[in-house]
Coordinates of C-alpha atoms in Angstrom, one line a residue:
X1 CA 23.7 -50.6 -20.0
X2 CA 26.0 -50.5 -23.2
X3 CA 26.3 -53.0 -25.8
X4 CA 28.1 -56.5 -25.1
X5 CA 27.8 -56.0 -21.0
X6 CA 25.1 -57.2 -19.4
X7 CA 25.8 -56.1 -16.1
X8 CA 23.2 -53.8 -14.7
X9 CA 24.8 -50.0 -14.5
X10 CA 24.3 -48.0 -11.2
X11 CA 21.5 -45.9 -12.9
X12 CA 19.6 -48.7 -13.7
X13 CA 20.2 -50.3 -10.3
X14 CA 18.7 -47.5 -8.2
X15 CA 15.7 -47.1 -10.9
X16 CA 15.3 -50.8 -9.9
X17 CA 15.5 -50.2 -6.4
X18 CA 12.9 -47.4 -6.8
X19 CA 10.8 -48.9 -7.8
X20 CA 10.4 -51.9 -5.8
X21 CA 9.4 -49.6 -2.4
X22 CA 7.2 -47.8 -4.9
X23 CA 5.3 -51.6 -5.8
X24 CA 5.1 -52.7 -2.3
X25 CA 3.8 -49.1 -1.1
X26 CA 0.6 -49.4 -3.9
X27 CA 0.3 -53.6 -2.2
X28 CA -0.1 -52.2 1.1
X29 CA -2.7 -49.2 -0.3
X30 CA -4.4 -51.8 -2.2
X31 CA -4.8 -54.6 0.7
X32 CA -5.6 -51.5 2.6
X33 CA -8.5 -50.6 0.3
X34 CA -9.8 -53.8 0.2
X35 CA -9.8 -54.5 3.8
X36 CA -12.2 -51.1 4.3
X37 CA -14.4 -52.2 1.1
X38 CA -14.9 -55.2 3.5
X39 CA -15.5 -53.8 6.6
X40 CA -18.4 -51.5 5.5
X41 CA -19.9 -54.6 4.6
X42 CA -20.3 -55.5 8.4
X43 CA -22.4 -52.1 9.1
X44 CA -25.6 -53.1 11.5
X45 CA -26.9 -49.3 11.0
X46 CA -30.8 -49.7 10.0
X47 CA -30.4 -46.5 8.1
X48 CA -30.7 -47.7 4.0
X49 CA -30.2 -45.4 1.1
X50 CA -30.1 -48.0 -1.2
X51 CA -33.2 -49.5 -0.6
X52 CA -36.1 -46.6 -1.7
X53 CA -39.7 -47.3 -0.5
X54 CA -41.7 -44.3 -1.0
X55 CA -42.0 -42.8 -4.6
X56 CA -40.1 -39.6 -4.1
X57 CA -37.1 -41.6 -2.9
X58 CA -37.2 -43.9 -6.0
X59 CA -36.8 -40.8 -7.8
X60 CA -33.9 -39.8 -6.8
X61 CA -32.7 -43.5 -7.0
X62 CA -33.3 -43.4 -10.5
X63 CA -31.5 -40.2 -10.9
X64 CA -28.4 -41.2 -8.3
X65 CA -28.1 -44.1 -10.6
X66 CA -27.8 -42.9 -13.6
X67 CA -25.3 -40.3 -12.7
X68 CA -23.5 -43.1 -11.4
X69 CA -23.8 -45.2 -13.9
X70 CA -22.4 -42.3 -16.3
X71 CA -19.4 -41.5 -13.4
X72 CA -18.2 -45.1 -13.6
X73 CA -18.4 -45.2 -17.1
X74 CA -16.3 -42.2 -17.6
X75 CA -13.7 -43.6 -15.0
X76 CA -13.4 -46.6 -16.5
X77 CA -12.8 -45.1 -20.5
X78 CA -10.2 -42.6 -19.0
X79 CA -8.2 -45.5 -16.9
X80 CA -8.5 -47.6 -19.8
X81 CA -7.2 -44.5 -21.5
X82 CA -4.3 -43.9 -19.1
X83 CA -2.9 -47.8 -19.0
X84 CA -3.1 -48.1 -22.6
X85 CA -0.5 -44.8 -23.1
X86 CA 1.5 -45.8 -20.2
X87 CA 2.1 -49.1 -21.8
X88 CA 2.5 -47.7 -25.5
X89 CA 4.5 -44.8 -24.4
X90 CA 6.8 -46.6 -21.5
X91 CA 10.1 -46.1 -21.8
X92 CA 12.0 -49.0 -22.7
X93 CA 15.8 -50.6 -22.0
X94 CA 16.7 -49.9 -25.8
X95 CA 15.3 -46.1 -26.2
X96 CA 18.3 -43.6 -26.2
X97 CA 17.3 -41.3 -23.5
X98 CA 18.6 -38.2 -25.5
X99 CA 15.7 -39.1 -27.6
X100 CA 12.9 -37.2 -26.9
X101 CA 9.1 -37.9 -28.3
X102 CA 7.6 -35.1 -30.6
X103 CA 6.9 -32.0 -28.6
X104 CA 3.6 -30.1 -29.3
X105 CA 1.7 -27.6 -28.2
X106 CA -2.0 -28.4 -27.8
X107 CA -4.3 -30.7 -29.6
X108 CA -8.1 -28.6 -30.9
X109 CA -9.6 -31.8 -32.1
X110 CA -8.6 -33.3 -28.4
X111 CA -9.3 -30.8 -26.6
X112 CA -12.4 -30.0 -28.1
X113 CA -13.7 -34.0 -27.4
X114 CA -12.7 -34.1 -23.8
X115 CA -14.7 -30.4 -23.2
X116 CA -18.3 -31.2 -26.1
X117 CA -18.3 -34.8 -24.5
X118 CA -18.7 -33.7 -20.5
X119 CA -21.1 -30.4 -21.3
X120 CA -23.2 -32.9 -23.5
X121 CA -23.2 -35.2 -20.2
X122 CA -24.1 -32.6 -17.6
X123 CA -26.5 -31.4 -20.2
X124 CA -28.2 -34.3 -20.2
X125 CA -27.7 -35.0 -16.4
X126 CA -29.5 -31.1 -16.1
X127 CA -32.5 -32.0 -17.9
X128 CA -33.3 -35.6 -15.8
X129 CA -33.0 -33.7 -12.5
X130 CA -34.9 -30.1 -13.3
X131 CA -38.2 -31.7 -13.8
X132 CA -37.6 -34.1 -10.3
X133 CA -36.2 -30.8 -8.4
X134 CA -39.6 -29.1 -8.8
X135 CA -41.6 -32.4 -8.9
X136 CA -40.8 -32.8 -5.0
X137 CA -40.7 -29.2 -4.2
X138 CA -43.3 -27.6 -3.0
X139 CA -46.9 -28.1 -0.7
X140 CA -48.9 -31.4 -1.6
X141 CA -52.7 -32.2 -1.1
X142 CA -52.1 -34.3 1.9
X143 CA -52.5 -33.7 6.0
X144 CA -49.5 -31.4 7.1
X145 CA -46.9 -32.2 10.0
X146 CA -45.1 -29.7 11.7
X147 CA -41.5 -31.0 12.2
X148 CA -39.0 -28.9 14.5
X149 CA -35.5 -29.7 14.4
X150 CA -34.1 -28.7 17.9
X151 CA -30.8 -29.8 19.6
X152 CA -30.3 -32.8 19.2
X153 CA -34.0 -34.5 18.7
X154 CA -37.0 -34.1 16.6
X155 CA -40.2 -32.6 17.4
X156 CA -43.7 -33.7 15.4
X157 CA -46.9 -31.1 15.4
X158 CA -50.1 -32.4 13.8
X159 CA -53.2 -29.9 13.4
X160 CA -55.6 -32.8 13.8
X161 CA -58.6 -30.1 13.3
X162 CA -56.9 -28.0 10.5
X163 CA -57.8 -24.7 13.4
X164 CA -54.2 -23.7 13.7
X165 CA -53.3 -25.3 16.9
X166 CA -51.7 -28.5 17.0
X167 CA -53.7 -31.1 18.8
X168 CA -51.1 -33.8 18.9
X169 CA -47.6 -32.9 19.6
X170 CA -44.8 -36.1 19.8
X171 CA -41.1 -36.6 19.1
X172 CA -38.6 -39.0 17.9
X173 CA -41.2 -41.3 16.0
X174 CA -43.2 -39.5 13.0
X175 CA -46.4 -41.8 12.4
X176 CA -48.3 -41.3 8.7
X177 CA -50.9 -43.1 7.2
X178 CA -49.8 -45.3 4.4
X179 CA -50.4 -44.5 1.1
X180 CA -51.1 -40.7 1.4
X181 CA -48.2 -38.3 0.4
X182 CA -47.9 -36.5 4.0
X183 CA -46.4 -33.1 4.1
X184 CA -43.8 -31.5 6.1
X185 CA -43.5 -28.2 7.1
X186 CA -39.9 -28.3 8.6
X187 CA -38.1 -25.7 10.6
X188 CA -35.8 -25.1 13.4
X189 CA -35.6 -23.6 16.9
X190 CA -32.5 -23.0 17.0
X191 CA -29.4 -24.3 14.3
X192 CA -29.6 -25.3 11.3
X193 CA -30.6 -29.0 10.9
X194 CA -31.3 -31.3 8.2
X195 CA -34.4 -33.8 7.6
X196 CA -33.6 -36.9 6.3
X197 CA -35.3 -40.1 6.1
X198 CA -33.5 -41.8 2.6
X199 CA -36.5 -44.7 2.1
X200 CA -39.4 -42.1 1.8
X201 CA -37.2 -39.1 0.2
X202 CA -34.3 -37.0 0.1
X203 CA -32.8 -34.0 2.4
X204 CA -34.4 -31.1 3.4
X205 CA -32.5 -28.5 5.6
X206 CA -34.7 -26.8 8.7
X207 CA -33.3 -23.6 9.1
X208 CA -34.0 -20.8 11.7
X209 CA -36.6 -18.6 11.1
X210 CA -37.7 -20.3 7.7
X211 CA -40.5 -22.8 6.6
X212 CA -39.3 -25.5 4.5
X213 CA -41.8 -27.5 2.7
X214 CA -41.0 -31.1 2.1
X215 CA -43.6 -34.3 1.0
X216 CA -42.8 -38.1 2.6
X217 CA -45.1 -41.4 1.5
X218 CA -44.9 -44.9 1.9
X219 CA -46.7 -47.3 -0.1
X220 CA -46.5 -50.4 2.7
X221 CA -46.6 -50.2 6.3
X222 CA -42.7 -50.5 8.2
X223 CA -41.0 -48.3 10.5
X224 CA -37.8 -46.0 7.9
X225 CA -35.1 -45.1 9.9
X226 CA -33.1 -41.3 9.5
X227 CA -31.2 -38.9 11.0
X228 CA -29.9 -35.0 10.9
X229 CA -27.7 -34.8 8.1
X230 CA -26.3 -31.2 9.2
X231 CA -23.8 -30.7 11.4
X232 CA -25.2 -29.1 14.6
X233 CA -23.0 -29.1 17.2
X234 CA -21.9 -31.4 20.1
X235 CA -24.2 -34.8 19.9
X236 CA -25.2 -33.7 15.9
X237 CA -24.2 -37.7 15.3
X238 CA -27.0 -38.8 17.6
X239 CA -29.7 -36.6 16.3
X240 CA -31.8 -39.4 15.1
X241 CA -36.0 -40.0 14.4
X242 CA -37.7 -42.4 12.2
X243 CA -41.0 -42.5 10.8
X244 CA -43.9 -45.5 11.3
X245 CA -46.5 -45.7 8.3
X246 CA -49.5 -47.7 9.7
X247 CA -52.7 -48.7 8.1
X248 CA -55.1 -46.0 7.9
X249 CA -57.4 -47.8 10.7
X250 CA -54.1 -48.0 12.6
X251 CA -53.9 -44.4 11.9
X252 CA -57.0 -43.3 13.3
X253 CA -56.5 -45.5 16.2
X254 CA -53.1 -43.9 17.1
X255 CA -54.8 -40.3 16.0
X256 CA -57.4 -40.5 18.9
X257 CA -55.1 -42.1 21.3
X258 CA -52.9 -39.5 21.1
X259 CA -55.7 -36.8 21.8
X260 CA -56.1 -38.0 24.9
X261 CA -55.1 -36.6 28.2
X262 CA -53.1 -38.2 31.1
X263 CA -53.8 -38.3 34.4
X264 CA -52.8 -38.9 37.8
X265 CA -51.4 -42.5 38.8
X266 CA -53.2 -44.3 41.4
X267 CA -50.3 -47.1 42.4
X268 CA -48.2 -45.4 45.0
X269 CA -44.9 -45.7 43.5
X270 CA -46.2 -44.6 40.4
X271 CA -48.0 -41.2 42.8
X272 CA -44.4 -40.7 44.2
X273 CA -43.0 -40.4 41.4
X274 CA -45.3 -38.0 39.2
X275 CA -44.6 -36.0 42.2
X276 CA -41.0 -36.5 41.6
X277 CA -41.7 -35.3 37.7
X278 CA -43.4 -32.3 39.0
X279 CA -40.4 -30.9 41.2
X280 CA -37.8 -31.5 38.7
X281 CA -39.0 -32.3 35.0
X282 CA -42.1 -29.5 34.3
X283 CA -40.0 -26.6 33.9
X284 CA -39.0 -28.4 30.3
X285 CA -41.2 -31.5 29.8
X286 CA -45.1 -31.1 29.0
X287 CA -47.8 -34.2 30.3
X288 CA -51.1 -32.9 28.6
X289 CA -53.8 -33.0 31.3
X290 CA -51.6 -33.1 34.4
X291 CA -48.1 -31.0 33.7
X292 CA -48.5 -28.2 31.4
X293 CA -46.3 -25.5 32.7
X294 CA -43.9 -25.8 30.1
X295 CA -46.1 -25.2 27.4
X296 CA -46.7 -21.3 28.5
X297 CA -50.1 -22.6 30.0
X298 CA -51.1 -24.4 26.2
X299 CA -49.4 -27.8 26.3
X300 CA -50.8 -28.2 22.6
X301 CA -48.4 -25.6 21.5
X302 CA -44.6 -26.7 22.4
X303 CA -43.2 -28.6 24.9
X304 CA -40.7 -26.2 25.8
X305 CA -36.8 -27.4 25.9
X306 CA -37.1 -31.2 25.5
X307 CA -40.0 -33.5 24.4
X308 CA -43.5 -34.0 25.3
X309 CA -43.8 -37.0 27.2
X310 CA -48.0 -37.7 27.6
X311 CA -47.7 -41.1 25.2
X312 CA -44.2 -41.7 26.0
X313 CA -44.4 -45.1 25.9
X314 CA -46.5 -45.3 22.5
X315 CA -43.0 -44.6 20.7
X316 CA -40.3 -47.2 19.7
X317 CA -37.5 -44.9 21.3
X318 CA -36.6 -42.2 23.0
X319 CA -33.3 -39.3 23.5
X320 CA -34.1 -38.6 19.7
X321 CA -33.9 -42.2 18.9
X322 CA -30.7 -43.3 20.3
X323 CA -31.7 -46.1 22.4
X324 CA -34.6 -48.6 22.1
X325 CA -37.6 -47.9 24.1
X326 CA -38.4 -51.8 24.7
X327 CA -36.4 -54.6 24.2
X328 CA -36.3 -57.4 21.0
X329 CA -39.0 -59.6 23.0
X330 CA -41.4 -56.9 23.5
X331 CA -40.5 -55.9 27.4
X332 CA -39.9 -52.2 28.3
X333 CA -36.1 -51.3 28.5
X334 CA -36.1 -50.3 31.7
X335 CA -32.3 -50.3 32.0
X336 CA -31.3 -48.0 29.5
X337 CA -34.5 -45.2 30.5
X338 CA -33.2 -45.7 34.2
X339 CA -29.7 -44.6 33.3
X340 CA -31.1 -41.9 30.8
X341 CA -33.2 -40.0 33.7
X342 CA -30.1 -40.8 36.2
X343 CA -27.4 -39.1 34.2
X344 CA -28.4 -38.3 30.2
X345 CA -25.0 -36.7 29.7
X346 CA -23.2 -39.3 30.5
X347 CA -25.1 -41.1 28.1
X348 CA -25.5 -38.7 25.2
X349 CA -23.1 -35.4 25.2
X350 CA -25.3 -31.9 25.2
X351 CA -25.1 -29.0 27.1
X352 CA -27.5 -28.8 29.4
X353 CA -26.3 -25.7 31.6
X354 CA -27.0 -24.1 28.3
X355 CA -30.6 -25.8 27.9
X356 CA -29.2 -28.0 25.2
X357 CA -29.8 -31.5 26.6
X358 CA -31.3 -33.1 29.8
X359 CA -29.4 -32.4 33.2
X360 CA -28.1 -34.9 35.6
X361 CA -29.7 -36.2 38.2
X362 CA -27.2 -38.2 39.4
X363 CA -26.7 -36.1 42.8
X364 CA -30.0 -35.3 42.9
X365 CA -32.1 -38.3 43.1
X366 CA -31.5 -41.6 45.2
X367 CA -32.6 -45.1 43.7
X368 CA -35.5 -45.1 45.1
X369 CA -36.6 -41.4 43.7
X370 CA -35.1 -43.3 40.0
X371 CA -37.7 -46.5 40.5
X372 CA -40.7 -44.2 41.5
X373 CA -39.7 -41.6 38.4
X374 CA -39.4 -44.5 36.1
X375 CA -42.1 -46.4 36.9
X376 CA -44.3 -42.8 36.7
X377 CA -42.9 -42.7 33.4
X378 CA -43.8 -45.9 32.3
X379 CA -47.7 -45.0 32.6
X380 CA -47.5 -42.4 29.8
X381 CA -49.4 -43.8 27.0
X382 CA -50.4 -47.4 25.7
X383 CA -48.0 -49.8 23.4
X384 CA -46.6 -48.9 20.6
X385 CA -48.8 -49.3 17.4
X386 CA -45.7 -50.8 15.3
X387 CA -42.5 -52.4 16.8
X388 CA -39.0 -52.4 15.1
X389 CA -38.4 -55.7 13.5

């Protein structure tokens, strides 16, 4: 534009033009960004890391926090920073553009702010977490738990007797006594998984061939949801568990429920179908008392490719967590077991030609054979001693 003429030049028209797809493009980001802001807001997962119960977990809240606290307050200073030079050092209609701003070549009192300040920060961010790092490392004074991460569910061991031999051997739903720091020995049978339930404490990897020793707690009974936080193959996203604190009466009451035996059913469709379980299910699936073959003749032990189902209907879910075991008003979900023994991959991907998941029965069993199986399975066990809420 030159002196006298206020007509806009052709440069100064296409800068204008520029710009304007340039301001509509960061609308559209922006909308975008608040529209996903919103949407996480309408999560239903049960899965909370922002709400610690147990002690170890409010640890690492404290020490998430701060460092968060610290993040945002260095992002905010160097926006700050950045608006206030764009708007100082903006170019502006009157500046000759031949004119160019003082070059220089580095800056030591700068540069040597922006490098002291961030090694004094992670300094201090080092010395809050080393003393919490070997705080919730190692083996506590508690009762031990055997967890086995196995694709895709969760195996619980306890060693009720302390002789070496697990007496009680569950899955999906790892019970503790409140108020006693519980530990875990985790490891894996075959990829490498990670335990994590957020209210009770952090991540802690099971990997084959190693022991890794971890410590939960919770203060209050309540049922804290987690999952596998490792990426282990095909159904990795629907590796889920949770663990159920009871009372310690409620404890000991689940402790010797659990040590006992099944038997065999009396009703006839229940008879028909444990025979059912015993042609097709044994060869993976341990009963303790009447189907043991998968345990290598000690159902104590392991319960071979998938989980060990003598108090199956003492948990709160089953197919490591992924659907509800009973309904919200207490009755069994019979639906979504039905369709889980008919055809599991169609209901949760594995790979079960490679003993990674439950086959289909689909073309093997008519309805009939389903009812009788299901209704067989339904006599594993009591009641839950803690529902979801």
């Amino acid at each position: 534009m030159t002196a006298g003429n206020t007509k806009p030049t052709q440069e100064s028209t296409n800068s204008m033009a520029t710009r304007r797809p340039t301001l509509h493009r960061a609308v559209r980001l922006s909308g975008l960004f608040v529209l996903i802001t919103a949407l996480t807001s309408c999560a239903t997962g049960r899965i909370d890391p922002t709400d610690p119960v147990g002690d170890n977990a409010k640890q690492i809240d404290g020490i998430m926090r701060l460092s968060g606290y610290m993040a945002v307050a260095v992002g905010v200073f160097v926006a700050v920073a950045i608006v206030v030079v764009i708007i100082k050092f903006r170019e502006r209609p009157d500046d000759d553009p031949n004119d160019l701003p003082k070059q220089i070549h580095g800056n030591k009192k700068a540069e040597l702010t922006w490098t002291i300040i961030p090694v004094i920060l992670l300094v201090f961010l080092t010395v809050v977490t080393i003393p919490a790092v070997f705080d919730l490392s190692g083996k506590g004074d508690g009762r031990t738990i055997k967890v086995e991460g196995q694709q895709w569910w969760w195996q619980f061991s306890y060693d009720v007797d302390e002789d070496g031999i697990p007496d009680i051997v569950t899955a999906n739903d790892l019970v503790i006594p409140v108020g006693e720091e519980v530990n875990l020995e985790i490891l894996s049978n075959d990829v490498i998984h990670s335990f994590w339930i957020p209210q009770l404490n952090g991540k802690k990897d099971a990997v084959p061939g190693r022991v890794h020793h971890w410590r939960i707690s919770s203060p209050v009974p309540g049922i804290f949801y987690g999952e596998c936080v490792e990426f282990c193959g095909l159904s990795h996203a629907n590796m889920q568990m949770r663990t159920v604190a009871l009372e310690q009466d409620d404890y000991d009451a689940w402790v010797e429920d659990q040590m006992k035996v099944s038997s065999v059913p009396t009703s006839a469709s229940a008879k028909r179908g444990y025979d059912l379980f015993g042609r097709h299910c044994v060869s993976c699936h341990v009963v303790n008392g009447v189907y043991e073959s998968a345990a290598n003749g000690n159902a104590n032990l392991t319960s071979g490719y998938a989980p060990n189902l003598t108090h199956l209907m003492t948990r709160t879910s089953f197919a490591g967590s992924v659907f509800e075991l009973y309904n919200d008003d207490g009755s069994l979900n019979i639906a979504d077991l039905r369709e889980w023994v008919r055809n599991a991959p169609a209901q949760k991907p594995s790979r079960p030609d490679n003993r990674q998941g439950m086959v289909s029965f689909a073309e093997i069993l008519n309805e009939a054979d389903l009812d009788d199986l299901v209704t067989y399975l339904t006599t594993l066990g009591g009641h839950p001693p803690l529902m979801p809420s």
